[in-house]
Structure formats: structure tokens, C-alpha cells
PDB file of C-alpha atoms in Angstrom:
ATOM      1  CA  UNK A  28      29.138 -35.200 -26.818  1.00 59.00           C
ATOM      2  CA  UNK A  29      25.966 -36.351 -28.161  1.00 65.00           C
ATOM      3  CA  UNK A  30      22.816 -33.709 -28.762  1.00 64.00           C
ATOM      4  CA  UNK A  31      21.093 -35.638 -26.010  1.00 63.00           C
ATOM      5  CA  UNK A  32      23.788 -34.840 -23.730  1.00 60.00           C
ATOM      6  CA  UNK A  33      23.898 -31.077 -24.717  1.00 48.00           C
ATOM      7  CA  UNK A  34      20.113 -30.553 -24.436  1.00 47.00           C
ATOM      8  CA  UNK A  35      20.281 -32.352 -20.732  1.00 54.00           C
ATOM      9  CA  UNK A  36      22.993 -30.238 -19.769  1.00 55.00           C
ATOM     10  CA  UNK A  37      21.252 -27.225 -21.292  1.00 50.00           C
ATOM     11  CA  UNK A  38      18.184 -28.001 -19.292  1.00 51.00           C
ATOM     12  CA  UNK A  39      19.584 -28.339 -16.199  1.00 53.00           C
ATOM     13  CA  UNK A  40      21.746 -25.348 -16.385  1.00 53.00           C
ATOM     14  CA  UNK A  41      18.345 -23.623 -16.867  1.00 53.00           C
ATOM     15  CA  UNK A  42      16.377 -24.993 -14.080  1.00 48.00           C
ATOM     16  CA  UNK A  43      19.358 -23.727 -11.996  1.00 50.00           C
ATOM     17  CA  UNK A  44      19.011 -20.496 -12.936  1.00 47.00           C
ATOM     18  CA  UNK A  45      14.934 -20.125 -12.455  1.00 44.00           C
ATOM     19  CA  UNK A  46      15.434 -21.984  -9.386  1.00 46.00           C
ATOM     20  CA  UNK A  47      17.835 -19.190  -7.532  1.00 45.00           C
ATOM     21  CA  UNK A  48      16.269 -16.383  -9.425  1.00 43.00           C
ATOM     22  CA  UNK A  49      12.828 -16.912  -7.888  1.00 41.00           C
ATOM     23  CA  UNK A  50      13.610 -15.673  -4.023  1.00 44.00           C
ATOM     24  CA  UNK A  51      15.048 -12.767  -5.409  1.00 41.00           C
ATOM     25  CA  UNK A  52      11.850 -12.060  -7.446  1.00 43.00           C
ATOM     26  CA  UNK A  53      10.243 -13.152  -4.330  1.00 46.00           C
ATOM     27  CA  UNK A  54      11.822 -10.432  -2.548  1.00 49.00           C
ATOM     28  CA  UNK A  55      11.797  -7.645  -4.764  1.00 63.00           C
ATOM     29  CA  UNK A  56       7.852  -6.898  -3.708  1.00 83.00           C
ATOM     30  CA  UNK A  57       9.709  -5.513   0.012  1.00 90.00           C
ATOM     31  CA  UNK A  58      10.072  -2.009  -0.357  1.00 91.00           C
ATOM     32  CA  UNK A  59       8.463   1.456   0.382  1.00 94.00           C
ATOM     33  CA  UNK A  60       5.779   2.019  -1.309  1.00 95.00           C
ATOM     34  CA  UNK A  61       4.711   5.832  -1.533  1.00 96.00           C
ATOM     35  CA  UNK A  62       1.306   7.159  -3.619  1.00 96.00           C
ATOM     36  CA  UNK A  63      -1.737   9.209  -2.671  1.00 95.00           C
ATOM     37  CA  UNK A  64      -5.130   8.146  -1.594  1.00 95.00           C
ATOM     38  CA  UNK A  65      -8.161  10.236  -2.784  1.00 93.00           C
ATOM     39  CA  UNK A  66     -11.348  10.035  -0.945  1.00 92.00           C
ATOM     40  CA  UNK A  67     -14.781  11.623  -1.136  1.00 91.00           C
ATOM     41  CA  UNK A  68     -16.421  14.282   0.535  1.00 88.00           C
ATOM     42  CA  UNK A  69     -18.067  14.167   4.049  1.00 86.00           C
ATOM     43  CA  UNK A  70     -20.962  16.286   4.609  1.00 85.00           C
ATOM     44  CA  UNK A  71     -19.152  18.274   7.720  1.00 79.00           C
ATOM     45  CA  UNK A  72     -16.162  18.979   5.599  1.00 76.00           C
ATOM     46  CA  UNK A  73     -15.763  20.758   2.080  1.00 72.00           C
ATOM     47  CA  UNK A  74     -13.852  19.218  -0.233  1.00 69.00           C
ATOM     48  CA  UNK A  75     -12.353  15.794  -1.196  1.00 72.00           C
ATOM     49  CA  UNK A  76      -9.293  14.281   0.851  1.00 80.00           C
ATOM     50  CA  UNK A  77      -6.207  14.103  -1.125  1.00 86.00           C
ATOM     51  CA  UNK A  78      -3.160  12.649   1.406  1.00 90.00           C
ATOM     52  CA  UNK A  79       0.010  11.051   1.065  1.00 93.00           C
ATOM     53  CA  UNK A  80      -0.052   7.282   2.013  1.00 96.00           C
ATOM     54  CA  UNK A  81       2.738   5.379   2.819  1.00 97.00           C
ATOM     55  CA  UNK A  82       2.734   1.303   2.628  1.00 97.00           C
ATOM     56  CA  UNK A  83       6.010  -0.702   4.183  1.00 96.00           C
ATOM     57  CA  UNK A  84       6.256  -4.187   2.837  1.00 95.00           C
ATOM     58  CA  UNK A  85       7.915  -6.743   4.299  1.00 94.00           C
ATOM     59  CA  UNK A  86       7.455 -10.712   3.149  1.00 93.00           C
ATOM     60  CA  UNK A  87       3.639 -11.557   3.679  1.00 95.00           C
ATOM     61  CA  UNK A  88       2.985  -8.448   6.080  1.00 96.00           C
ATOM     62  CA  UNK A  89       2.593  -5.140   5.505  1.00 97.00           C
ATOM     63  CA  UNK A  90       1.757  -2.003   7.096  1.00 98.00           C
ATOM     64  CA  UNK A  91       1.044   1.723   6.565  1.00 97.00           C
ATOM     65  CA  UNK A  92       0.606   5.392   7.069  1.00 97.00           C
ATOM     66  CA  UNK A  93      -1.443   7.900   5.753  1.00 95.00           C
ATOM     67  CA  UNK A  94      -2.008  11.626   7.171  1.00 93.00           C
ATOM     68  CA  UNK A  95      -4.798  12.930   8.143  1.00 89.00           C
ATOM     69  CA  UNK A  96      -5.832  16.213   6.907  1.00 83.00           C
ATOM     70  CA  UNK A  97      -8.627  18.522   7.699  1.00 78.00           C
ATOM     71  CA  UNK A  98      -9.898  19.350   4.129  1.00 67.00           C
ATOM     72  CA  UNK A  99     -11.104  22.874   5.247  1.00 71.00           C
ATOM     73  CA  UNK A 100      -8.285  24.884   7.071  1.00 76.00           C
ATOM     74  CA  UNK A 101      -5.466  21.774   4.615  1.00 75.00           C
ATOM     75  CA  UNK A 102      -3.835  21.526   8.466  1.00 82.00           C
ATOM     76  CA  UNK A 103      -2.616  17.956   9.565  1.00 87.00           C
ATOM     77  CA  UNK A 104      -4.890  16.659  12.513  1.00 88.00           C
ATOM     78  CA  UNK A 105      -3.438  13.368  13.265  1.00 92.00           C
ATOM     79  CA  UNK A 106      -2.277  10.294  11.618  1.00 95.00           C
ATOM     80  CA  UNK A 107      -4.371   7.047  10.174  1.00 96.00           C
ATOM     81  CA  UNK A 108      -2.423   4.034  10.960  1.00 97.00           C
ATOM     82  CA  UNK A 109      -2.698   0.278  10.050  1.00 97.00           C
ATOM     83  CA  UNK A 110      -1.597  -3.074   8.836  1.00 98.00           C
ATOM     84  CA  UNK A 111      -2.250  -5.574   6.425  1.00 97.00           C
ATOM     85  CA  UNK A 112      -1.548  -8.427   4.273  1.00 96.00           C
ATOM     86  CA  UNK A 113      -0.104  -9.427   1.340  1.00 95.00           C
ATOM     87  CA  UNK A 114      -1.382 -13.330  -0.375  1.00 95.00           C
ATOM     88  CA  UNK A 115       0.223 -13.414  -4.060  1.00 93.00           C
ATOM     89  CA  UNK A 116      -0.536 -10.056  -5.574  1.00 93.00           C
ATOM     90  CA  UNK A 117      -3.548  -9.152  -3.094  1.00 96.00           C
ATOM     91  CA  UNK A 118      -3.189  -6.269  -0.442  1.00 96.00           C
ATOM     92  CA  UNK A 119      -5.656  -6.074   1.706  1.00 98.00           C
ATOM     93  CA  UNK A 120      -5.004  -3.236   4.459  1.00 98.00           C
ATOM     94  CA  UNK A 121      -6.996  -2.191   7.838  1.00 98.00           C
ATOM     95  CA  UNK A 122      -6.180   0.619  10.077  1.00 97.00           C
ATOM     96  CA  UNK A 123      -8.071   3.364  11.863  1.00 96.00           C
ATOM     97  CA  UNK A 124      -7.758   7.001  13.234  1.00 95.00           C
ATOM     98  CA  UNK A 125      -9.222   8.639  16.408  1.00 94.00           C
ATOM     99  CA  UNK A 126      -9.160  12.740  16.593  1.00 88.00           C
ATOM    100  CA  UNK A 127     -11.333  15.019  19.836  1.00 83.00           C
ATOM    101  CA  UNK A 128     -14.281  14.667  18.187  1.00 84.00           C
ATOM    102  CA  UNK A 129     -14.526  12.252  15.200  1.00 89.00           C
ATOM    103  CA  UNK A 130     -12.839   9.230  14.389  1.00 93.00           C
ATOM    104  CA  UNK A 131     -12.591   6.338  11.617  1.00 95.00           C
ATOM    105  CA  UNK A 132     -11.995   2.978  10.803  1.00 97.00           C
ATOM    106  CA  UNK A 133     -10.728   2.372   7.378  1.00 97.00           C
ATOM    107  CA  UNK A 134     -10.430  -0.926   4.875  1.00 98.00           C
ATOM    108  CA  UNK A 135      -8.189  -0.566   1.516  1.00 98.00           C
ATOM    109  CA  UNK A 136      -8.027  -3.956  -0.785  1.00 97.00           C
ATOM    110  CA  UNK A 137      -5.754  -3.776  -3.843  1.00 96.00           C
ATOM    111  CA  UNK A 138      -3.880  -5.950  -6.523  1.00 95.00           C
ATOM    112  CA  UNK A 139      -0.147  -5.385  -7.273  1.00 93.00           C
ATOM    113  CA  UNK A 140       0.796  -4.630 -10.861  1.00 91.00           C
ATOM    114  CA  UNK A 141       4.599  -4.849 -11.639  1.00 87.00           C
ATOM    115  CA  UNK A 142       6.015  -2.242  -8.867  1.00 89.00           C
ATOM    116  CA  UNK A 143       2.515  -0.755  -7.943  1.00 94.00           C
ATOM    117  CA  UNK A 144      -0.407  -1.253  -6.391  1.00 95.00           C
ATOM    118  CA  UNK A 145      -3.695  -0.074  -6.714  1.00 96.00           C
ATOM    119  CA  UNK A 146      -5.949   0.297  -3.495  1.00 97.00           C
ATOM    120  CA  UNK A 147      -9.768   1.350  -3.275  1.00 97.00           C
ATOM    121  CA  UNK A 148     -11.310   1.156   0.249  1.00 97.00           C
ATOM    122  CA  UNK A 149     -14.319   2.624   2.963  1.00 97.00           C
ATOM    123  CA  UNK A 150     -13.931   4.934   5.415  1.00 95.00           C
ATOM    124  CA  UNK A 151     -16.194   4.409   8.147  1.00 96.00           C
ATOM    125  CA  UNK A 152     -16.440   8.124   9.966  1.00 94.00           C
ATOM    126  CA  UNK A 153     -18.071   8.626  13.290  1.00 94.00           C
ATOM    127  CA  UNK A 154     -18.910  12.246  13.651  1.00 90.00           C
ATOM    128  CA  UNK A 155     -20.895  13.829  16.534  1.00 89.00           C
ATOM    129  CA  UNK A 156     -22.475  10.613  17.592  1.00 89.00           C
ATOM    130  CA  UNK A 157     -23.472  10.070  13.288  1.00 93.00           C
ATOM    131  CA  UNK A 158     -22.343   7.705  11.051  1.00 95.00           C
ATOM    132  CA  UNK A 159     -20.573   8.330   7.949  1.00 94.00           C
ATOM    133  CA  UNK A 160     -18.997   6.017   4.920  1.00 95.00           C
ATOM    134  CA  UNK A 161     -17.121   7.422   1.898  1.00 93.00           C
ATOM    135  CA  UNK A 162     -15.184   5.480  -0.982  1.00 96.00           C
ATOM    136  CA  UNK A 163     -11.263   5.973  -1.396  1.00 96.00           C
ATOM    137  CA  UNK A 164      -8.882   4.898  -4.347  1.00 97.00           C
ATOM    138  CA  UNK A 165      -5.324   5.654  -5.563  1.00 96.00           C
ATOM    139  CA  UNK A 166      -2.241   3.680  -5.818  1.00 96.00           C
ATOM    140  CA  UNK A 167       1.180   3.461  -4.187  1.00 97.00           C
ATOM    141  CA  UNK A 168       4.484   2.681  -6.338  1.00 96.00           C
ATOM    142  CA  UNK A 169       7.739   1.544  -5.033  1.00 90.00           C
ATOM    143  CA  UNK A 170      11.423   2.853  -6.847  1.00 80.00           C
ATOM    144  CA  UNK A 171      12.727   0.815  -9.334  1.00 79.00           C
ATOM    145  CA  UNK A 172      14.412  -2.543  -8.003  1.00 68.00           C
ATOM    146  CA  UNK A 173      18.287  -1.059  -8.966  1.00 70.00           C
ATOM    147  CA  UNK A 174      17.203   1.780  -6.327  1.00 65.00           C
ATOM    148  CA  UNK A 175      16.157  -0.667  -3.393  1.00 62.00           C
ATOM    149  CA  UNK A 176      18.489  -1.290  -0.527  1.00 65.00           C
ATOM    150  CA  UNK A 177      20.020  -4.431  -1.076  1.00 61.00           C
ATOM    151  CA  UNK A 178      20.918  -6.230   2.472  1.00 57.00           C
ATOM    152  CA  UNK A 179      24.156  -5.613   4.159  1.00 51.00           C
ATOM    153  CA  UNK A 180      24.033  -1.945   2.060  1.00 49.00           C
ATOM    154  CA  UNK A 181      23.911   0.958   3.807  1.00 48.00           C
TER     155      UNK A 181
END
């Protein structure tokens, strides 16, 4: 076999291998992803928010949840909802929360990084008829890839 041969065989073999390893890289990015989301203070509550948030990925979509916690009394008062998108290794994430009395629309944007992502994002409270923003940022990680479900597993 001539070294021509062996470096054509070589090469395909290789472009085999990229070629059926990319879905499952492709894949890999669906997962839970689980982190915490720190906000700042609003003038009728003491204290910064520090909640769970919890971001489902699934292909191009995504969508999450995040409690909502009254920073003075640290009781759960509801939960923020949303859903997003997910364009090569930009987030972007919208959702919104409604309580008795005050409610918000939020906006998180992020960039992936190997198995995590990192989000910072506006709050847009309405309070009593007023008007409140305040800035949020933290990041949300999924388990390693030999700890995902693989399909048909159970």
C-alpha cells in the first residue's frame, strides 16, 4: 500500500469520526442546569435576593425557574417563571412574576462556557403603582456529561 493510500485512508477514517461525534457534542448542552441568581436591593425590601434558579435545556429552547423570596421574613412568595433561547453559546431568557401587590418582568442574557453559563439581567418591579429596576447576575452549571441521562436510560 502506497503512503498516499495510507494518508487517504487515514483521512477519511478521521472525517468519520468528527462527523458522528458532532451531534453528540451537539447534544450534550441539554441538561439541567442548576445555580443561583443574586440581585440587588429594592428600596421596600432589606437586603439583596439570593434564590435558586433552575434553567431546562432542550435543543435551541430553553426555559426556567427561579423562586421568589421575600428578602425580609426569607419566606417563598411565589415563583418567577420563563423561557428563552439558546443561538450558539448565547442564552438569552425572559420570564416574569405577579404576587397581591407587586409584580415583575425579568430579562437574563448569558454566554455558555464549557458546562456553565453565566447570566446577568433587569428586573423590572412594579410596586404600589412605582416603578422599580435592579441588576441580577450568577451562573447556572449542569453535572458532568458521564452523569446526564442518556436516552432510552432510566
Amino acid at each position: 500500500m502506497s503512503i498516499e493510500r495510507v494518508f487517504a485512508a487515514a483521512l477519511a477514517a478521521s472525517a468519520i469520526c468528527l462527523a458522528a461525534a458532532t451531534p453528540a457534542a451537539a447534544q450534550v448542552r441539554d441538561a439541567v442546569y442548576r445555580g443561583t441568581l443574586v440581585c440587588t436591593p429594592l428600596p421596600f425590601l432589606k437586603g439583596h435576593l439570593r434564590a435558586a434558579m433552575e434553567v431546562t435545556v432542550n435543543g435551541a429552547t430553553a426555559k426556567y425557574v427561579q423562586p421568589v423570596i421575600n428578602a425580609e421574613k426569607g419566606t417563598l412568595i411565589g415563583t418567577e417563571e420563563g423561557r428563552g433561547t439558546i443561538e450558539g453559546s448565547a442564552i438569552r431568557l425572559a420570564g416574569s412574576w405577579s404576587g397581591d401587590r407587586q409584580s415583575f418582568e425579568a430579562v437574563y442574557n448569558g454566554t455558555f462556557v464549557r458546562r456553565a453559563a453565566r447570566l446577568t439581567g433587569t428586573q423590572i418591579w412594579t410596586f404600589e403603582g412605582k416603578t422599580y429596576k435592579r441588576t441580577c447576575s450568577g451562573a447556572v452549571k449542569r453535572p458532568f456529561a458521564v452523569f446526564l441521562k442518556r436516552d432510552g436510560a432510566r
